Amino acid sequence: MCVRSVRYAYQRGEGVPTKQAVPEFGEIVASPRVVEVVEPLIEEIRRTILASEVTYEEWGEVIAFLLDVGATGEMPLLLDALFEAAVDVSASRASSASPSAIEGPYYVPDAPMLEPPYVMPQRPDEPGQQLLFAGRVTGADGTPVPAALLDVWQSDGTVPGTYSNVHGDQPDFNLRGRFQTDDRGHYELRTIQPVPYTIPFEGPTGRLLNALGRHPWRPAHFHVKLSADGYRTLTTQIYFAGDQYLDSDSANAVKDELIIAVEPPGGDHPDTAVLNYDFQLQPTPAA
Ligand code: BEZ
Ligand code: FE
């Protein structure tokens, strides 16, 4: 089961199967990878407890906090906000694709397949700046990738933004859609410009950020998941130059190469801002 469906199953309360075989009574089945990754983590936590002289009162708060994270369903949110950016950097080190970014907890599979000309599903009076999001998809060597599938999700345009299917009162799959590049690898999507939003701050994740002296805002962004035959799937985000939260993202996930200047409305596009971005995909190794 991949991480996407693990998150999604958890959020829908379906329970999460693990890959671990159940050992016989008395049998020890050490996993070399778990020993390699989790042992140093446990040791680091022990060292911090001792160095910071943690009390039993504080230990009780840790247990209550984690129980609250479980009870509120915020486990994917907490883990994505604190650690996914590091997983993304770790997992994309050897990639020849354009920069990846975190997926975050708000991806919903099976968004509507759009028909050309591509317009994001939206309410009749969808608030926000009209925006044309366009560019090319190529391989790392510049070869155009026709029929690449772009799966895009975004917040709406009212500050703070919200995501359909997750919070707010938008119709399901509002501002979520899938569409393809044309036969020259070009894509073009009409939508509205997302705005900064806050990750939920009334629950345990927000309370922790607050206690750490951090705000809950994320800079505005598009989420894009690209897939094409013969290429590795690329999950990424596009940020907007000038956004006030680029340097203090609550998920600590902004990469400079993913900050793009939007062309403001004017000239032959008087009502519409334009965002141009070209994606490169990494070929899958030959079998
Ligand atoms: C997001 O990109 O939507 C996101 C990332 C981490 C935590 C919460 C939301
Ligand atoms: Fe997001």
PDB file of C-alpha atoms and ligand atoms in Angstrom:
ATOM      1  CA  MET A   1       0.000   0.000   0.000  1.00  0.00           C
ATOM      2  CA  CYS A   2       1.560   3.342  -1.015  1.00  0.00           C
ATOM      3  CA  VAL A   3       1.867   6.353   1.291  1.00  0.00           C
ATOM      4  CA  ARG A   4      -0.887   8.207  -0.604  1.00  0.00           C
ATOM      5  CA  SER A   5      -3.481   5.519   0.063  1.00  0.00           C
ATOM      6  CA  VAL A   6      -2.256   5.008   3.652  1.00  0.00           C
ATOM      7  CA  ARG A   7      -2.985   8.679   4.401  1.00  0.00           C
ATOM      8  CA  TYR A   8      -6.286   8.606   2.611  1.00  0.00           C
ATOM      9  CA  ALA A   9      -7.495   5.388   4.283  1.00  0.00           C
ATOM     10  CA  TYR A  10      -6.568   6.796   7.698  1.00  0.00           C
ATOM     11  CA  GLN A  11      -8.403  10.061   7.065  1.00  0.00           C
ATOM     12  CA  ARG A  12     -11.532   8.100   6.089  1.00  0.00           C
ATOM     13  CA  GLY A  13     -11.245   5.972   9.261  1.00  0.00           C
ATOM     14  CA  GLU A  14     -10.743   2.736   7.272  1.00  0.00           C
ATOM     15  CA  GLY A  15      -7.794   1.481   9.309  1.00  0.00           C
ATOM     16  CA  VAL A  16      -4.334   0.974   7.923  1.00  0.00           C
ATOM     17  CA  PRO A  17      -2.871  -2.449   7.086  1.00  0.00           C
ATOM     18  CA  THR A  18       0.847  -2.797   7.834  1.00  0.00           C
ATOM     19  CA  LYS A  19       3.376  -4.759   5.823  1.00  0.00           C
ATOM     20  CA  GLN A  20       4.791  -6.443   8.928  1.00  0.00           C
ATOM     21  CA  ALA A  21       4.150 -10.189   9.282  1.00  0.00           C
ATOM     22  CA  VAL A  22       2.790 -11.122  12.743  1.00  0.00           C
ATOM     23  CA  PRO A  23       5.577 -13.065  14.506  1.00  0.00           C
ATOM     24  CA  GLU A  24       4.967 -16.358  16.290  1.00  0.00           C
ATOM     25  CA  PHE A  25       4.955 -16.108  20.105  1.00  0.00           C
ATOM     26  CA  GLY A  26       8.565 -15.807  21.297  1.00  0.00           C
ATOM     27  CA  GLU A  27       9.976 -15.296  17.824  1.00  0.00           C
ATOM     28  CA  ILE A  28      12.075 -12.188  17.072  1.00  0.00           C
ATOM     29  CA  VAL A  29      11.973 -10.910  13.501  1.00  0.00           C
ATOM     30  CA  ALA A  30      14.301  -7.898  13.373  1.00  0.00           C
ATOM     31  CA  SER A  31      14.091  -5.724  10.265  1.00  0.00           C
ATOM     32  CA  PRO A  32      17.558  -4.374   9.378  1.00  0.00           C
ATOM     33  CA  ARG A  33      16.004  -1.175   7.987  1.00  0.00           C
ATOM     34  CA  VAL A  34      13.922  -0.550  11.116  1.00  0.00           C
ATOM     35  CA  VAL A  35      17.026  -1.094  13.266  1.00  0.00           C
ATOM     36  CA  GLU A  36      18.992   1.320  11.038  1.00  0.00           C
ATOM     37  CA  VAL A  37      16.396   4.114  11.086  1.00  0.00           C
ATOM     38  CA  VAL A  38      14.492   3.751  14.345  1.00  0.00           C
ATOM     39  CA  GLU A  39      17.321   2.882  16.761  1.00  0.00           C
ATOM     40  CA  PRO A  40      19.102   6.259  16.297  1.00  0.00           C
ATOM     41  CA  LEU A  41      15.734   8.011  16.551  1.00  0.00           C
ATOM     42  CA  ILE A  42      14.969   6.350  19.885  1.00  0.00           C
ATOM     43  CA  GLU A  43      18.474   7.149  21.102  1.00  0.00           C
ATOM     44  CA  GLU A  44      18.068  10.822  20.076  1.00  0.00           C
ATOM     45  CA  ILE A  45      14.775  11.098  22.004  1.00  0.00           C
ATOM     46  CA  ARG A  46      16.343   9.466  25.091  1.00  0.00           C
ATOM     47  CA  ARG A  47      19.274  11.907  24.901  1.00  0.00           C
ATOM     48  CA  THR A  48      16.887  14.887  24.668  1.00  0.00           C
ATOM     49  CA  ILE A  49      14.801  13.669  27.627  1.00  0.00           C
ATOM     50  CA  LEU A  50      17.925  13.447  29.757  1.00  0.00           C
ATOM     51  CA  ALA A  51      19.558  16.659  28.505  1.00  0.00           C
ATOM     52  CA  SER A  52      16.351  18.691  28.991  1.00  0.00           C
ATOM     53  CA  GLU A  53      15.542  17.094  32.380  1.00  0.00           C
ATOM     54  CA  VAL A  54      11.998  16.164  31.307  1.00  0.00           C
ATOM     55  CA  THR A  55       9.601  15.763  34.262  1.00  0.00           C
ATOM     56  CA  TYR A  56       6.759  13.256  34.751  1.00  0.00           C
ATOM     57  CA  GLU A  57       4.297  16.125  34.335  1.00  0.00           C
ATOM     58  CA  GLU A  58       5.747  16.915  30.902  1.00  0.00           C
ATOM     59  CA  TRP A  59       5.817  13.212  30.002  1.00  0.00           C
ATOM     60  CA  GLY A  60       2.065  13.116  30.738  1.00  0.00           C
ATOM     61  CA  GLU A  61       1.583  16.061  28.380  1.00  0.00           C
ATOM     62  CA  VAL A  62       3.448  14.198  25.623  1.00  0.00           C
ATOM     63  CA  ILE A  63       1.166  11.170  26.027  1.00  0.00           C
ATOM     64  CA  ALA A  64      -1.983  13.347  26.121  1.00  0.00           C
ATOM     65  CA  PHE A  65      -0.774  15.217  23.009  1.00  0.00           C
ATOM     66  CA  LEU A  66      -0.222  12.022  21.011  1.00  0.00           C
ATOM     67  CA  LEU A  67      -3.595  10.614  22.121  1.00  0.00           C
ATOM     68  CA  ASP A  68      -5.188  13.859  20.911  1.00  0.00           C
ATOM     69  CA  VAL A  69      -3.387  13.612  17.556  1.00  0.00           C
ATOM     70  CA  GLY A  70      -4.845  10.110  17.129  1.00  0.00           C
ATOM     71  CA  ALA A  71      -8.346  11.056  18.339  1.00  0.00           C
ATOM     72  CA  THR A  72      -8.587  14.099  16.033  1.00  0.00           C
ATOM     73  CA  GLY A  73      -7.279  12.240  12.950  1.00  0.00           C
ATOM     74  CA  GLU A  74      -4.388  14.714  12.657  1.00  0.00           C
ATOM     75  CA  MET A  75      -1.617  12.121  12.359  1.00  0.00           C
ATOM     76  CA  PRO A  76      -1.038  12.725   8.591  1.00  0.00           C
ATOM     77  CA  LEU A  77      -1.245  16.504   9.124  1.00  0.00           C
ATOM     78  CA  LEU A  78       1.244  16.488  12.010  1.00  0.00           C
ATOM     79  CA  LEU A  79       3.730  14.211  10.238  1.00  0.00           C
ATOM     80  CA  ASP A  80       3.475  16.069   6.911  1.00  0.00           C
ATOM     81  CA  ALA A  81       3.856  19.477   8.585  1.00  0.00           C
ATOM     82  CA  LEU A  82       6.906  18.442  10.617  1.00  0.00           C
ATOM     83  CA  PHE A  83       8.739  15.873   8.498  1.00  0.00           C
ATOM     84  CA  GLU A  84       7.518  15.364   4.910  1.00  0.00           C
ATOM     85  CA  ALA A  85       9.790  18.102   3.530  1.00  0.00           C
ATOM     86  CA  ALA A  86      12.801  16.108   4.775  1.00  0.00           C
ATOM     87  CA  VAL A  87      11.432  12.899   3.240  1.00  0.00           C
ATOM     88  CA  ASP A  88      10.967  14.745  -0.063  1.00  0.00           C
ATOM     89  CA  VAL A  89      14.586  15.968  -0.091  1.00  0.00           C
ATOM     90  CA  SER A  90      15.852  12.532   0.922  1.00  0.00           C
ATOM     91  CA  ALA A  91      13.780  10.674  -1.684  1.00  0.00           C
ATOM     92  CA  SER A  92      14.507  13.011  -4.624  1.00  0.00           C
ATOM     93  CA  ARG A  93      18.299  13.256  -4.221  1.00  0.00           C
ATOM     94  CA  ALA A  94      19.201  11.226  -7.304  1.00  0.00           C
ATOM     95  CA  SER A  95      16.386  12.493  -9.532  1.00  0.00           C
ATOM     96  CA  SER A  96      16.919  14.162 -12.923  1.00  0.00           C
ATOM     97  CA  ALA A  97      13.344  15.506 -12.884  1.00  0.00           C
ATOM     98  CA  SER A  98      12.459  19.110 -12.098  1.00  0.00           C
ATOM     99  CA  PRO A  99      12.212  19.777  -8.332  1.00  0.00           C
ATOM    100  CA  SER A 100       9.684  17.748  -6.391  1.00  0.00           C
ATOM    101  CA  ALA A 101       7.792  18.944  -3.312  1.00  0.00           C
ATOM    102  CA  ILE A 102       5.706  17.477  -0.532  1.00  0.00           C
ATOM    103  CA  GLU A 103       2.267  16.082  -1.306  1.00  0.00           C
ATOM    104  CA  GLY A 104       0.751  17.137   2.040  1.00  0.00           C
ATOM    105  CA  PRO A 105      -2.368  15.562   3.510  1.00  0.00           C
ATOM    106  CA  TYR A 106      -4.985  17.099   1.183  1.00  0.00           C
ATOM    107  CA  TYR A 107      -4.584  15.086  -2.007  1.00  0.00           C
ATOM    108  CA  VAL A 108      -7.780  13.296  -3.016  1.00  0.00           C
ATOM    109  CA  PRO A 109      -7.500  10.603  -5.706  1.00  0.00           C
ATOM    110  CA  ASP A 110      -9.850  10.364  -8.713  1.00  0.00           C
ATOM    111  CA  ALA A 111     -10.371  14.097  -9.325  1.00  0.00           C
ATOM    112  CA  PRO A 112     -12.585  14.863 -12.367  1.00  0.00           C
ATOM    113  CA  MET A 113     -11.005  14.219 -15.805  1.00  0.00           C
ATOM    114  CA  LEU A 114     -11.347  17.549 -17.621  1.00  0.00           C
ATOM    115  CA  GLU A 115     -12.162  18.048 -21.307  1.00  0.00           C
ATOM    116  CA  PRO A 116     -10.216  20.594 -23.401  1.00  0.00           C
ATOM    117  CA  PRO A 117     -10.048  23.578 -23.236  1.00  0.00           C
ATOM    118  CA  TYR A 118      -9.181  22.834 -19.616  1.00  0.00           C
ATOM    119  CA  VAL A 119     -10.959  24.864 -16.926  1.00  0.00           C
ATOM    120  CA  MET A 120     -10.736  23.910 -13.239  1.00  0.00           C
ATOM    121  CA  PRO A 121     -14.085  22.841 -11.709  1.00  0.00           C
ATOM    122  CA  GLN A 122     -15.313  25.911  -9.837  1.00  0.00           C
ATOM    123  CA  ARG A 123     -18.400  27.601  -8.424  1.00  0.00           C
ATOM    124  CA  PRO A 124     -20.300  29.984 -10.738  1.00  0.00           C
ATOM    125  CA  ASP A 125     -19.039  32.983  -8.728  1.00  0.00           C
ATOM    126  CA  GLU A 126     -15.646  31.519  -7.723  1.00  0.00           C
ATOM    127  CA  PRO A 127     -13.815  34.348  -5.922  1.00  0.00           C
ATOM    128  CA  GLY A 128     -10.192  35.146  -6.774  1.00  0.00           C
ATOM    129  CA  GLN A 129      -7.848  36.315  -9.506  1.00  0.00           C
ATOM    130  CA  GLN A 130      -8.368  34.551 -12.877  1.00  0.00           C
ATOM    131  CA  LEU A 131      -5.165  32.760 -13.831  1.00  0.00           C
ATOM    132  CA  LEU A 132      -3.825  30.827 -16.803  1.00  0.00           C
ATOM    133  CA  PHE A 133      -1.386  28.101 -15.728  1.00  0.00           C
ATOM    134  CA  ALA A 134       0.558  26.923 -18.785  1.00  0.00           C
ATOM    135  CA  GLY A 135       3.812  25.352 -19.909  1.00  0.00           C
ATOM    136  CA  ARG A 136       5.412  22.184 -21.250  1.00  0.00           C
ATOM    137  CA  VAL A 137       6.218  18.739 -19.952  1.00  0.00           C
ATOM    138  CA  THR A 138       9.422  17.173 -21.275  1.00  0.00           C
ATOM    139  CA  GLY A 139      11.854  14.439 -20.361  1.00  0.00           C
ATOM    140  CA  ALA A 140      15.073  15.525 -18.649  1.00  0.00           C
ATOM    141  CA  ASP A 141      16.671  15.684 -22.162  1.00  0.00           C
ATOM    142  CA  GLY A 142      13.988  18.056 -23.504  1.00  0.00           C
ATOM    143  CA  THR A 143      11.920  15.423 -25.359  1.00  0.00           C
ATOM    144  CA  PRO A 144       8.259  16.549 -25.283  1.00  0.00           C
ATOM    145  CA  VAL A 145       5.938  14.246 -23.309  1.00  0.00           C
ATOM    146  CA  PRO A 146       2.536  14.087 -25.011  1.00  0.00           C
ATOM    147  CA  ALA A 147      -0.463  12.756 -23.029  1.00  0.00           C
ATOM    148  CA  ALA A 148       1.237  13.339 -19.661  1.00  0.00           C
ATOM    149  CA  LEU A 149      -1.440  13.436 -16.970  1.00  0.00           C
ATOM    150  CA  LEU A 150      -1.436  16.470 -14.654  1.00  0.00           C
ATOM    151  CA  ASP A 151      -3.449  16.066 -11.446  1.00  0.00           C
ATOM    152  CA  VAL A 152      -3.802  19.554  -9.901  1.00  0.00           C
ATOM    153  CA  TRP A 153      -5.313  20.561  -6.560  1.00  0.00           C
ATOM    154  CA  GLN A 154      -5.314  23.964  -4.887  1.00  0.00           C
ATOM    155  CA  SER A 155      -6.904  26.159  -2.249  1.00  0.00           C
ATOM    156  CA  ASP A 156      -9.622  28.589  -3.241  1.00  0.00           C
ATOM    157  CA  GLY A 157      -9.094  32.356  -3.490  1.00  0.00           C
ATOM    158  CA  THR A 158     -10.516  33.644  -0.199  1.00  0.00           C
ATOM    159  CA  VAL A 159      -7.893  34.370   2.490  1.00  0.00           C
ATOM    160  CA  PRO A 160      -7.198  32.076   4.256  1.00  0.00           C
ATOM    161  CA  GLY A 161      -7.738  29.578   1.420  1.00  0.00           C
ATOM    162  CA  THR A 162      -9.444  26.250   1.996  1.00  0.00           C
ATOM    163  CA  TYR A 163      -9.438  22.919   0.122  1.00  0.00           C
ATOM    164  CA  SER A 164     -12.565  21.213  -1.189  1.00  0.00           C
ATOM    165  CA  ASN A 165     -13.314  17.723   0.264  1.00  0.00           C
ATOM    166  CA  VAL A 166     -11.323  18.655   3.385  1.00  0.00           C
ATOM    167  CA  HIS A 167     -12.565  21.865   4.955  1.00  0.00           C
ATOM    168  CA  GLY A 168     -14.755  24.829   4.164  1.00  0.00           C
ATOM    169  CA  ASP A 169     -18.041  24.688   2.332  1.00  0.00           C
ATOM    170  CA  GLN A 170     -16.886  24.150  -1.251  1.00  0.00           C
ATOM    171  CA  PRO A 171     -18.541  21.446  -3.375  1.00  0.00           C
ATOM    172  CA  ASP A 172     -16.560  18.195  -3.522  1.00  0.00           C
ATOM    173  CA  PHE A 173     -13.718  18.341  -6.086  1.00  0.00           C
ATOM    174  CA  ASN A 174     -13.983  22.117  -6.456  1.00  0.00           C
ATOM    175  CA  LEU A 175     -10.589  23.326  -7.793  1.00  0.00           C
ATOM    176  CA  ARG A 176      -9.340  19.784  -8.299  1.00  0.00           C
ATOM    177  CA  GLY A 177      -8.893  18.327 -11.776  1.00  0.00           C
ATOM    178  CA  ARG A 178      -6.923  16.042 -14.086  1.00  0.00           C
ATOM    179  CA  PHE A 179      -5.975  16.865 -17.669  1.00  0.00           C
ATOM    180  CA  GLN A 180      -3.355  15.980 -20.299  1.00  0.00           C
ATOM    181  CA  THR A 181      -0.579  17.598 -22.296  1.00  0.00           C
ATOM    182  CA  ASP A 182      -1.215  17.893 -26.041  1.00  0.00           C
ATOM    183  CA  ASP A 183       0.827  16.114 -28.702  1.00  0.00           C
ATOM    184  CA  ARG A 184       3.674  18.660 -28.331  1.00  0.00           C
ATOM    185  CA  GLY A 185       3.796  18.262 -24.549  1.00  0.00           C
ATOM    186  CA  HIS A 186       2.015  21.586 -23.875  1.00  0.00           C
ATOM    187  CA  TYR A 187      -0.610  22.127 -21.188  1.00  0.00           C
ATOM    188  CA  GLU A 188      -2.907  25.033 -20.376  1.00  0.00           C
ATOM    189  CA  LEU A 189      -5.331  25.299 -17.448  1.00  0.00           C
ATOM    190  CA  ARG A 190      -7.713  28.160 -16.637  1.00  0.00           C
ATOM    191  CA  THR A 191      -8.278  28.535 -12.909  1.00  0.00           C
ATOM    192  CA  ILE A 192      -8.041  31.085 -10.126  1.00  0.00           C
ATOM    193  CA  GLN A 193      -4.874  31.984  -8.233  1.00  0.00           C
ATOM    194  CA  PRO A 194      -4.618  30.133  -4.903  1.00  0.00           C
ATOM    195  CA  VAL A 195      -3.941  32.223  -1.781  1.00  0.00           C
ATOM    196  CA  PRO A 196      -2.021  31.498   1.447  1.00  0.00           C
ATOM    197  CA  TYR A 197      -3.850  29.310   3.937  1.00  0.00           C
ATOM    198  CA  THR A 198      -3.406  28.124   7.465  1.00  0.00           C
ATOM    199  CA  ILE A 199      -3.058  24.505   8.406  1.00  0.00           C
ATOM    200  CA  PRO A 200      -5.712  23.807  11.105  1.00  0.00           C
ATOM    201  CA  PHE A 201      -4.594  25.653  14.231  1.00  0.00           C
ATOM    202  CA  GLU A 202      -7.337  24.719  16.683  1.00  0.00           C
ATOM    203  CA  GLY A 203      -6.174  21.073  16.947  1.00  0.00           C
ATOM    204  CA  PRO A 204      -3.026  19.503  18.446  1.00  0.00           C
ATOM    205  CA  THR A 205      -0.808  20.236  15.384  1.00  0.00           C
ATOM    206  CA  GLY A 206      -1.643  23.936  15.488  1.00  0.00           C
ATOM    207  CA  ARG A 207      -1.223  24.026  19.283  1.00  0.00           C
ATOM    208  CA  LEU A 208       2.234  22.491  18.936  1.00  0.00           C
ATOM    209  CA  LEU A 209       3.285  25.015  16.254  1.00  0.00           C
ATOM    210  CA  ASN A 210       1.992  27.802  18.491  1.00  0.00           C
ATOM    211  CA  ALA A 211       3.946  26.508  21.494  1.00  0.00           C
ATOM    212  CA  LEU A 212       7.026  26.423  19.241  1.00  0.00           C
ATOM    213  CA  GLY A 213       6.439  30.109  18.438  1.00  0.00           C
ATOM    214  CA  ARG A 214       5.502  29.343  14.817  1.00  0.00           C
ATOM    215  CA  HIS A 215       2.489  30.542  12.814  1.00  0.00           C
ATOM    216  CA  PRO A 216       0.239  28.077  10.905  1.00  0.00           C
ATOM    217  CA  TRP A 217       0.410  29.735   7.441  1.00  0.00           C
ATOM    218  CA  ARG A 218       1.548  28.078   4.221  1.00  0.00           C
ATOM    219  CA  PRO A 219       2.432  30.287   1.232  1.00  0.00           C
ATOM    220  CA  ALA A 220      -0.021  30.028  -1.693  1.00  0.00           C
ATOM    221  CA  HIS A 221       0.708  27.139  -4.034  1.00  0.00           C
ATOM    222  CA  PHE A 222      -0.550  24.777  -6.697  1.00  0.00           C
ATOM    223  CA  HIS A 223      -0.095  21.072  -6.050  1.00  0.00           C
ATOM    224  CA  VAL A 224       0.738  19.064  -9.188  1.00  0.00           C
ATOM    225  CA  LYS A 225       1.186  15.322  -9.599  1.00  0.00           C
ATOM    226  CA  LEU A 226       2.458  14.388 -13.081  1.00  0.00           C
ATOM    227  CA  SER A 227       2.473  10.924 -14.555  1.00  0.00           C
ATOM    228  CA  ALA A 228       3.277   9.566 -18.012  1.00  0.00           C
ATOM    229  CA  ASP A 229       4.128   6.200 -19.530  1.00  0.00           C
ATOM    230  CA  GLY A 230       7.871   5.578 -19.307  1.00  0.00           C
ATOM    231  CA  TYR A 231       8.470   8.246 -16.613  1.00  0.00           C
ATOM    232  CA  ARG A 232       8.516   8.354 -12.833  1.00  0.00           C
ATOM    233  CA  THR A 233       5.586  10.161 -11.232  1.00  0.00           C
ATOM    234  CA  LEU A 234       6.577  13.652 -10.069  1.00  0.00           C
ATOM    235  CA  THR A 235       4.735  15.276  -7.147  1.00  0.00           C
ATOM    236  CA  THR A 236       5.481  18.952  -6.742  1.00  0.00           C
ATOM    237  CA  GLN A 237       4.179  22.415  -5.851  1.00  0.00           C
ATOM    238  CA  ILE A 238       4.476  25.840  -7.495  1.00  0.00           C
ATOM    239  CA  TYR A 239       4.786  28.934  -5.249  1.00  0.00           C
ATOM    240  CA  PHE A 240       4.325  32.609  -6.128  1.00  0.00           C
ATOM    241  CA  ALA A 241       7.135  35.194  -6.017  1.00  0.00           C
ATOM    242  CA  GLY A 242       6.422  37.905  -3.425  1.00  0.00           C
ATOM    243  CA  ASP A 243       4.292  35.720  -1.125  1.00  0.00           C
ATOM    244  CA  GLN A 244       4.810  36.872   2.461  1.00  0.00           C
ATOM    245  CA  TYR A 245       5.065  33.301   3.842  1.00  0.00           C
ATOM    246  CA  LEU A 246       7.774  31.897   1.536  1.00  0.00           C
ATOM    247  CA  ASP A 247      10.401  32.255   4.277  1.00  0.00           C
ATOM    248  CA  SER A 248       8.304  30.989   7.175  1.00  0.00           C
ATOM    249  CA  ASP A 249       6.206  28.173   5.664  1.00  0.00           C
ATOM    250  CA  SER A 250       4.629  26.159   8.497  1.00  0.00           C
ATOM    251  CA  ALA A 251       5.496  22.960   6.577  1.00  0.00           C
ATOM    252  CA  ASN A 252       9.039  24.210   5.878  1.00  0.00           C
ATOM    253  CA  ALA A 253       8.704  22.895   2.318  1.00  0.00           C
ATOM    254  CA  VAL A 254       9.448  25.784  -0.082  1.00  0.00           C
ATOM    255  CA  LYS A 255      12.265  25.248  -2.610  1.00  0.00           C
ATOM    256  CA  ASP A 256      13.614  28.383  -4.342  1.00  0.00           C
ATOM    257  CA  GLU A 257      13.428  26.771  -7.809  1.00  0.00           C
ATOM    258  CA  LEU A 258       9.664  26.356  -7.342  1.00  0.00           C
ATOM    259  CA  ILE A 259       8.989  30.076  -6.707  1.00  0.00           C
ATOM    260  CA  ILE A 260       7.662  31.586  -9.940  1.00  0.00           C
ATOM    261  CA  ALA A 261       6.806  35.196 -10.857  1.00  0.00           C
ATOM    262  CA  VAL A 262       3.263  35.534 -12.172  1.00  0.00           C
ATOM    263  CA  GLU A 263       2.690  37.870 -15.109  1.00  0.00           C
ATOM    264  CA  PRO A 264      -0.034  40.233 -13.828  1.00  0.00           C
ATOM    265  CA  PRO A 265      -3.188  40.941 -15.902  1.00  0.00           C
ATOM    266  CA  GLY A 266      -2.594  43.405 -18.744  1.00  0.00           C
ATOM    267  CA  GLY A 267      -2.075  43.703 -22.512  1.00  0.00           C
ATOM    268  CA  ASP A 268      -3.779  40.905 -24.403  1.00  0.00           C
ATOM    269  CA  HIS A 269      -4.872  39.192 -21.124  1.00  0.00           C
ATOM    270  CA  PRO A 270      -6.535  42.137 -19.274  1.00  0.00           C
ATOM    271  CA  ASP A 271      -8.373  40.043 -16.631  1.00  0.00           C
ATOM    272  CA  THR A 272      -6.066  37.080 -16.322  1.00  0.00           C
ATOM    273  CA  ALA A 273      -2.698  36.584 -14.655  1.00  0.00           C
ATOM    274  CA  VAL A 274      -0.346  34.114 -16.362  1.00  0.00           C
ATOM    275  CA  LEU A 275       1.863  31.535 -14.690  1.00  0.00           C
ATOM    276  CA  ASN A 276       4.315  29.701 -16.925  1.00  0.00           C
ATOM    277  CA  TYR A 277       6.172  26.636 -15.736  1.00  0.00           C
ATOM    278  CA  ASP A 278       7.878  23.787 -17.612  1.00  0.00           C
ATOM    279  CA  PHE A 279       8.146  20.400 -15.908  1.00  0.00           C
ATOM    280  CA  GLN A 280      10.821  17.775 -16.573  1.00  0.00           C
ATOM    281  CA  LEU A 281      10.195  14.107 -15.860  1.00  0.00           C
ATOM    282  CA  GLN A 282      12.738  11.398 -15.114  1.00  0.00           C
ATOM    283  CA  PRO A 283      12.535   8.297 -17.353  1.00  0.00           C
ATOM    284  CA  THR A 284      11.898   5.015 -15.552  1.00  0.00           C
ATOM    285  CA  PRO A 285      14.908   2.683 -15.856  1.00  0.00           C
ATOM    286  CA  ALA A 286      14.658   0.273 -18.805  1.00  0.00           C
ATOM    287  CA  ALA A 287      13.393  -3.148 -17.599  1.00  0.00           C
TER     288      ALA A 287
HETATM  289  C1  BEZ B   1      -0.266  21.271   1.990  1.00  0.00           C
HETATM  290  O1  BEZ B   1       0.637  21.465   1.187  1.00  0.00           O
HETATM  291  O2  BEZ B   1      -1.426  21.419   1.617  1.00  0.00           O
HETATM  292  C2  BEZ B   1       0.055  20.882   3.399  1.00  0.00           C
HETATM  293  C3  BEZ B   1       1.313  20.420   3.694  1.00  0.00           C
HETATM  294  C4  BEZ B   1       1.620  20.054   4.999  1.00  0.00           C
HETATM  295  C5  BEZ B   1       0.675  20.169   5.989  1.00  0.00           C
HETATM  296  C6  BEZ B   1      -0.601  20.667   5.680  1.00  0.00           C
HETATM  297  C7  BEZ B   1      -0.914  21.010   4.376  1.00  0.00           C
HETATM  298 FE    FE B   2      -1.445  22.624  -0.046  1.00  0.00          FE
END
